[in-house]
Short mmCIF file of C-alpha atoms in Angstrom, two decimals:
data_model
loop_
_atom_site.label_atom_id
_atom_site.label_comp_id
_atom_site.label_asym_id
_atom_site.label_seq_id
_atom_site.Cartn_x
_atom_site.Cartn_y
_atom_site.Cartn_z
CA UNK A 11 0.00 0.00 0.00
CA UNK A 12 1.40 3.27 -1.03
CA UNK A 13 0.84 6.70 0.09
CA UNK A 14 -0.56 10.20 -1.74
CA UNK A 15 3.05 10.60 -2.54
CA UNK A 16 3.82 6.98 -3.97
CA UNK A 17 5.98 5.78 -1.46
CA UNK A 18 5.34 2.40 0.46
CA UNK A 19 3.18 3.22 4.02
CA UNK A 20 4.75 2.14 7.04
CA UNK A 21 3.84 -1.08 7.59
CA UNK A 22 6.34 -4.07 8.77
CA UNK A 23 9.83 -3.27 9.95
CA UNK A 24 11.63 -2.65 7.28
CA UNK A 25 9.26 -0.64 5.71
CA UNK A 26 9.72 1.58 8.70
CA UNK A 27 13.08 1.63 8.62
CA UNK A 28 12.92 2.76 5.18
CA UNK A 29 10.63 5.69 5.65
CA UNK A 30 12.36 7.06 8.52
CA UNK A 31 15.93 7.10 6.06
CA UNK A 32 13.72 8.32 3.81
CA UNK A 33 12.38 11.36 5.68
CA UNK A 34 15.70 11.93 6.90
CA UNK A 35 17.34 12.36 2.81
CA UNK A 36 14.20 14.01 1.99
CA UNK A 37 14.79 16.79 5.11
CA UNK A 38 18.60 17.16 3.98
CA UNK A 39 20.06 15.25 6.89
CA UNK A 40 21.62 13.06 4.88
CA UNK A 41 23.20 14.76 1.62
CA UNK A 42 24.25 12.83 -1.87
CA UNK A 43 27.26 10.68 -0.90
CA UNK A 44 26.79 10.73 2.90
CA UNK A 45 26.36 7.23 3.91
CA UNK A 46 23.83 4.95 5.36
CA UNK A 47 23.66 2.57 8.34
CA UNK A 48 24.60 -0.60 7.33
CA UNK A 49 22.79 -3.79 7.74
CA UNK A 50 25.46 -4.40 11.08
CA UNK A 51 24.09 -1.16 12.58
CA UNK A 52 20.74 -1.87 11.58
CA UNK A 53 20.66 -5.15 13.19
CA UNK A 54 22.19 -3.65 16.29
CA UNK A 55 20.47 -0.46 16.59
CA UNK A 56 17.22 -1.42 15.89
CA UNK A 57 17.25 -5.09 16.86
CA UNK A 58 16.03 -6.32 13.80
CA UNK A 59 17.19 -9.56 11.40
CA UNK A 60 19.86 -9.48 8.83
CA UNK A 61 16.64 -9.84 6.32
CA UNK A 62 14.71 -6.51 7.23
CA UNK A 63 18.11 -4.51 7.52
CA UNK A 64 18.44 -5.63 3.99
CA UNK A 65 15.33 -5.05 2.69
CA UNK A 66 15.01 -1.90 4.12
CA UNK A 67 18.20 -0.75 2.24
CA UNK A 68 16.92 -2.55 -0.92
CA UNK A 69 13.82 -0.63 -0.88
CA UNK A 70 15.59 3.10 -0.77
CA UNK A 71 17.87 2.01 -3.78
CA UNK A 72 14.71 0.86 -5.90
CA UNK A 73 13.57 4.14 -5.09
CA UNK A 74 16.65 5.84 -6.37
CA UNK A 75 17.19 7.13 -2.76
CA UNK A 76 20.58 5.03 -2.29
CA UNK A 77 23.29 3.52 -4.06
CA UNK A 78 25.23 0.37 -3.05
CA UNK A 79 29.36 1.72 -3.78
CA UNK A 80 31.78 -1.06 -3.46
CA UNK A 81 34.03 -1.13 -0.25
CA UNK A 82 32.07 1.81 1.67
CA UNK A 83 28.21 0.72 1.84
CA UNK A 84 25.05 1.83 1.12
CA UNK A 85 25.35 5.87 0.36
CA UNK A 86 22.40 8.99 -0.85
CA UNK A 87 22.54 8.50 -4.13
CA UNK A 88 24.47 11.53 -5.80
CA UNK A 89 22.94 13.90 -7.99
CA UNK A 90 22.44 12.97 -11.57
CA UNK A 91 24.51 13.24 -13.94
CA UNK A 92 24.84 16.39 -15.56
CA UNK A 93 24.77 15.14 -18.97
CA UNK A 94 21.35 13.70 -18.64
CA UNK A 95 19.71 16.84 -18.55
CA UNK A 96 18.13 18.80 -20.96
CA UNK A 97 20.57 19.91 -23.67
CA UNK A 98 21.79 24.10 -23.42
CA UNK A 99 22.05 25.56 -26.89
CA UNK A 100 25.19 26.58 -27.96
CA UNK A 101 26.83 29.63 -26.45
CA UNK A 102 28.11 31.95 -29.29
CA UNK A 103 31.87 32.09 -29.33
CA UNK A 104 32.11 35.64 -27.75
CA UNK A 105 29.91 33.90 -24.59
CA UNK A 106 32.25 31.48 -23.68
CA UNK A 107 34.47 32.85 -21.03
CA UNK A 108 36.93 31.39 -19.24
CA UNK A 109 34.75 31.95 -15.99
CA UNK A 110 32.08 30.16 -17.58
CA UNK A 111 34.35 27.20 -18.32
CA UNK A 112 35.52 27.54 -14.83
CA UNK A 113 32.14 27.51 -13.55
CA UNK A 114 31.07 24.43 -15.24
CA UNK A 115 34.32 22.23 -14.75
CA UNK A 116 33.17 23.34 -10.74
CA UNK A 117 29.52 22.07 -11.55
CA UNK A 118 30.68 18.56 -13.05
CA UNK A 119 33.25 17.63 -10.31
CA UNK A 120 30.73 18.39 -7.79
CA UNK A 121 27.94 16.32 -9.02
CA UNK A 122 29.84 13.41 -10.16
CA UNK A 123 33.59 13.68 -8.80
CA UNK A 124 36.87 14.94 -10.45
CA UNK A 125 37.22 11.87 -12.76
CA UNK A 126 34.39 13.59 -14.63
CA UNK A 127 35.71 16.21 -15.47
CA UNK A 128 37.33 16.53 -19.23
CA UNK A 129 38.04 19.43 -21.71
CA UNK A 130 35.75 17.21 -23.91
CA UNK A 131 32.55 17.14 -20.82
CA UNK A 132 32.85 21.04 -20.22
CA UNK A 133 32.80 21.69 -23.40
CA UNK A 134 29.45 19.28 -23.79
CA UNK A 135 27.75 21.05 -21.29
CA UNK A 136 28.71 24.31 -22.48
CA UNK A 137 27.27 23.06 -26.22
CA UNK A 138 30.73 23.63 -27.96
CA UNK A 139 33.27 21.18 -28.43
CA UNK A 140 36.75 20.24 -26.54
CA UNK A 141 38.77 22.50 -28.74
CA UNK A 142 37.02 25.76 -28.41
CA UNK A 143 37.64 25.68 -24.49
CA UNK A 144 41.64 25.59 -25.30
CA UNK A 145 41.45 29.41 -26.66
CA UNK A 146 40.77 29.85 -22.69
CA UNK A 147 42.29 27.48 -20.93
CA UNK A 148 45.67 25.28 -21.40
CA UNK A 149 44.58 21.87 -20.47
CA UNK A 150 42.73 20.32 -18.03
CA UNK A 151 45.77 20.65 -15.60
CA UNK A 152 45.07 24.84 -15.63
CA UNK A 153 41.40 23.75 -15.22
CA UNK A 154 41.58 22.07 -12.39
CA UNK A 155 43.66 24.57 -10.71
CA UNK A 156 41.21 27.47 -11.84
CA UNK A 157 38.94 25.66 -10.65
CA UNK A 158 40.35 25.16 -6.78
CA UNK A 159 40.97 29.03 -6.95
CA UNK A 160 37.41 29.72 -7.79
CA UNK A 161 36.20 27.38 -4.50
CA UNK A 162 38.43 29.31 -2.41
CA UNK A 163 37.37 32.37 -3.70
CA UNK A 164 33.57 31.84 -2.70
CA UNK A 165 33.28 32.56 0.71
CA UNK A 166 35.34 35.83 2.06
CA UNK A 167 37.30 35.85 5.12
CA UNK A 168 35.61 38.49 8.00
CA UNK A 169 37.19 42.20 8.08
CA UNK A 170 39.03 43.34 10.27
CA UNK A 171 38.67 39.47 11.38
CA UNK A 172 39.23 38.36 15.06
CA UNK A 173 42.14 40.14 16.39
CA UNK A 174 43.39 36.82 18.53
CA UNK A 175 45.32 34.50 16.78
CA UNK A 176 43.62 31.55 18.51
CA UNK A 177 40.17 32.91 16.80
CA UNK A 178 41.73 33.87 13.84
CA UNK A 179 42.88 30.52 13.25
CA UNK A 180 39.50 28.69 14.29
CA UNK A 181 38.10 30.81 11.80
CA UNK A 182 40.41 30.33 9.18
CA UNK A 183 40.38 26.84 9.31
CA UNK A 184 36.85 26.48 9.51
CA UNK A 185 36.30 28.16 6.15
CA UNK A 186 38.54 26.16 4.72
CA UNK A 187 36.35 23.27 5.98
CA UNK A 188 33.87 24.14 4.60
CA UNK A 189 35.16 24.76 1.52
CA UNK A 190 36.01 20.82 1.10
CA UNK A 191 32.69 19.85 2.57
CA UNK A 192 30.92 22.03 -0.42
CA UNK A 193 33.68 20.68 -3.02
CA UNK A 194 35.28 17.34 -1.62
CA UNK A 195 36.92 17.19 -4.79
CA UNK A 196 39.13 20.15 -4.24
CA UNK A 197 40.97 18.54 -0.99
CA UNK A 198 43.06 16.34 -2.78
CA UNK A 199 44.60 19.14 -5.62
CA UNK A 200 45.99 21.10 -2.49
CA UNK A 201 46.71 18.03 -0.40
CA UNK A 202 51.07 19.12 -0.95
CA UNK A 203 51.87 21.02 2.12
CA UNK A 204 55.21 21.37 1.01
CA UNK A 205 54.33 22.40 -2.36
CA UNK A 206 50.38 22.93 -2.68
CA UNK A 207 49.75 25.01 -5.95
CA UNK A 208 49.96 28.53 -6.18
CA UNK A 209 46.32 29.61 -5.72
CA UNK A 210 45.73 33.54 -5.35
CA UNK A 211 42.61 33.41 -3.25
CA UNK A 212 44.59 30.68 -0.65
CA UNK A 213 47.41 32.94 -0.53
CA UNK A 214 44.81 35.20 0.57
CA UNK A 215 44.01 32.85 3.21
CA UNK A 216 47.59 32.71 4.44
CA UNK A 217 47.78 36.53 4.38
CA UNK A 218 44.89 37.27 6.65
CA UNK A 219 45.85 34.75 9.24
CA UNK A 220 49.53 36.63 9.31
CA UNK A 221 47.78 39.34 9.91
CA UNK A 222 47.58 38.50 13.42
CA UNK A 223 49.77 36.15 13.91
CA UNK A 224 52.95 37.70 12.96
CA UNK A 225 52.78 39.83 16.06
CA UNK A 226 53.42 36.49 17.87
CA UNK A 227 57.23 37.26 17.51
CA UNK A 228 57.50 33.38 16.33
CA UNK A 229 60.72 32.55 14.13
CA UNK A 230 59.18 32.56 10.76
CA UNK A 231 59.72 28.89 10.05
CA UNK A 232 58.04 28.01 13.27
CA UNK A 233 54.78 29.84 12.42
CA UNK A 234 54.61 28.36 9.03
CA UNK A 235 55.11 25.17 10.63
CA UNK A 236 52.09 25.64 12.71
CA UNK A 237 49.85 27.05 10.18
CA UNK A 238 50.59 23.66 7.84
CA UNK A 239 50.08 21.81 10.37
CA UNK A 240 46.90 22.82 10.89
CA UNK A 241 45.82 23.60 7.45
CA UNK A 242 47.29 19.77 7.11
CA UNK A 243 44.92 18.48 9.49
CA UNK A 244 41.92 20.34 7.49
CA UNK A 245 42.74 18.65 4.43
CA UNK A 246 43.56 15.13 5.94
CA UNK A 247 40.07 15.44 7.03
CA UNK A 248 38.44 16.10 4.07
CA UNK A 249 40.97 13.87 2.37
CA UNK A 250 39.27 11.05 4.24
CA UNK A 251 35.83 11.94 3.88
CA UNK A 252 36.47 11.90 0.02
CA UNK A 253 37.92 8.09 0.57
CA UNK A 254 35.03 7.02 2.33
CA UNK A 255 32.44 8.36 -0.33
CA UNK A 256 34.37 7.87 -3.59
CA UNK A 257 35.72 3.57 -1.77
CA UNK A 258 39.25 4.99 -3.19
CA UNK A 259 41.33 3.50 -0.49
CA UNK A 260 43.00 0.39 -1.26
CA UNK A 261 41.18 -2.49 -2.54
CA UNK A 262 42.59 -4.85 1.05
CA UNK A 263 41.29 -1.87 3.25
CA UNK A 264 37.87 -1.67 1.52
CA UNK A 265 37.74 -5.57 1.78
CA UNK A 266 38.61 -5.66 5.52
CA UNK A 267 35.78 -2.59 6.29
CA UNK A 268 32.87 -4.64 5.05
CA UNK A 269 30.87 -5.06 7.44
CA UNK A 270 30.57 -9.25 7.91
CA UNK A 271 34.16 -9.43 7.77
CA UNK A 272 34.32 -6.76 10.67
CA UNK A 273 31.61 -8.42 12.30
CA UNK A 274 33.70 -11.84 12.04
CA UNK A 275 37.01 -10.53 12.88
CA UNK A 276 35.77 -8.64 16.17
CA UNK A 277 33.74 -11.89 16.84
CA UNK A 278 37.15 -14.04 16.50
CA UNK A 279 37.68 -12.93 20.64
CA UNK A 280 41.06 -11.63 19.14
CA UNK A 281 39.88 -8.55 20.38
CA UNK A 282 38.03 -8.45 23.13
CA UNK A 283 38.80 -4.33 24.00
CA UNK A 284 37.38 -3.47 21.08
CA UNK A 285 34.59 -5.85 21.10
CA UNK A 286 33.60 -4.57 24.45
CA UNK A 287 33.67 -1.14 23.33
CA UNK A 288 30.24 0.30 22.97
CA UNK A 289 29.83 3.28 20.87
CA UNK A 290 27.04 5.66 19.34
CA UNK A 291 27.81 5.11 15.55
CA UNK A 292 25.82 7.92 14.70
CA UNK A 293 27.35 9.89 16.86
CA UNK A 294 31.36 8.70 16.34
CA UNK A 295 30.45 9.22 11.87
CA UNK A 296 29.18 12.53 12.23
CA UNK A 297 32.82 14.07 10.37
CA UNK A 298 31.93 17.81 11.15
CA UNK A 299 31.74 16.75 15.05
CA UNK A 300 34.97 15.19 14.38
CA UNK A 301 36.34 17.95 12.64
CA UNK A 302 35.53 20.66 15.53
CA UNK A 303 37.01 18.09 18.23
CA UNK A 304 40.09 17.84 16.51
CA UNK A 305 39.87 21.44 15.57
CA UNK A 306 40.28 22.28 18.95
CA UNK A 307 42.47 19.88 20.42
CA UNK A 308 44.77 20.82 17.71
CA UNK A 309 44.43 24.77 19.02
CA UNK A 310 44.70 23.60 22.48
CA UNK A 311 48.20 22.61 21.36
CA UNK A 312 49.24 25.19 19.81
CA UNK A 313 48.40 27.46 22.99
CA UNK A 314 50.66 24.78 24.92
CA UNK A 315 53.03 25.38 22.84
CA UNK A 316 53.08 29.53 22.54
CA UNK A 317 52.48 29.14 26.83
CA UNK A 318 56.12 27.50 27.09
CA UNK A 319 57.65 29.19 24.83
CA UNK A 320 56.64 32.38 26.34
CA UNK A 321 57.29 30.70 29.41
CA UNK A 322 61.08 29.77 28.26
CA UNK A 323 61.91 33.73 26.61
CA UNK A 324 60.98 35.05 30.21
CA UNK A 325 63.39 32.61 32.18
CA UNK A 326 66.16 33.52 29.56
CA UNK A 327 65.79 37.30 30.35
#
């Protein structure tokens, strides 16, 4: 039995199950790519058999809700492809820009990851073909980095800004979260530390955080060292976050996170800490809570840090 909207009523358990994953994609909880319990949490969680747990997952992807991907689980389904859509009509010459180009490069890789994107697929969606984007752009190389420049570029740092560098670096590094969390794809094109690409609206970045923190009196290399480290720990994050979606770790890991092997291996009593260990799932994958705990431990040393070395200038006077 179906409801006014089509989808199945509430009825058994795993038709209840269903709707209440399905209320929470349809509410924006859970976003294209974020991903579902699996059957191991189902069956925990809500004490139900292996059979419902699957069902209940089965039903969301016949509904186009969900998505099985290989060696991460059960995900939102993302967005469709862009291609699919109803063909644009082609731009006159003198239209296409290299912000345009820019624009839509930004549009594929966040829809359907940077693997999609291709001189050949912008210029599809643009309605001209591969070689008329090269009078604008190089190669897909220069794309990709025009296109990282253009994420960083969408959200401006505050003015004057917080005049503490403990503030001024929670805020900095929380816009650059958020950066990767609207464009996971960009993490891994500035994932050098060493040698990260020479982006004008990052250097930006790096400019209003010395703002502040130059009046530390810190030996340069030491306060470069602390703002890659934690720029470093912002990316690692979002690094991981595009693993877990995208199930591009290595093919052994992926095999030993499925969740009956888990299930066997914590079973084996080789483990018995772990298997002990009771823990909120819900709560331990929610990666922004994870990102603002590490945020701040990370800050925490950092102002352990400044304290002794304050601490050590005063006892050399």
């Amino acid at each position: 039995m179906r409801d006014a909207e089509g989808h199945a009523r509430p009825g058994p358990p795993y038709l209840r199950i269903a709707a209440e994953l399905r209320g929470r994609i349809e509410s924006g909880e859970l976003r294209p790519g974020d991903r579902l319990p699996s059957t191991r949490q189902l069956i925990r969680d809500r004490g139900v058999a292996m059979a419902t747990a699957t069902k209940a997952l089965s039903l969301l992807q016949r509904e186009g809700l969900a998505e099985a991907v290989p060696g991460v689980g059960t995900v939102v389904r993302r967005i469709p492809s862009l291609a699919k859509q109803t063909p644009r009509a082609a731009p006159p010459d003198s239209a296409l820009t290299r912000q345009r180009i820019v624009r839509t490069g930004i549009a594929v890789a966040d829809a359907e990851g940077l693997r999609a994107v291709s001189m050949r697929r912008v210029g599809a969606e643009l309605g001209v073909g591969a070689m008329a984007l090269y009078r604008h752009v190089a190669d897909k190389e220069q794309l990709c980095v025009l296109m990282t420049d253009a994420a960083f570029g969408e959200h401006r740092l505050p003015e004057p800004g917080p005049p503490d560098w403990r503030s001024r670096l929670e805020t900095g590094a929380r816009w650059q979260w958020r950066i990767y969390r609207r464009h996971p794809w960009a993490a891994p094109l500035v994932a050098s530390l060493i040698d990260p690409p020479l982006l004008p609206n990052a250097m930006a970045h790096v400019e209003w955080q010395l703002a502040v923190l130059r009046d530390l009196g810190l030996d340069p290399v030491i306060l470069m060292r602390l703002m890659i480290s934690l720029a470093g720990y912002v990316t690692g994050i979002a690094l991981s976050r595009v693993a877990e979606v995208t199930g591009s770790g290595s093919a052994a890991f992926r095999r030993a996170s499925d969740d009956a092997a888990a299930e066997q291996i914590v079973g084996s009593g080789r483990f018995p800490l772990i298997a002990a260990f009771e823990v909120n799932r819900r709560e331990l994958d929610d990666i922004d809570a994870l990102f603002e705990f590490g945020l701040q431990r990370q800050l925490d040393g950092i102002a352990a840090y400044l304290e002794r070395e304050a601490e050590n200038n005063s006892g050399a006077l």
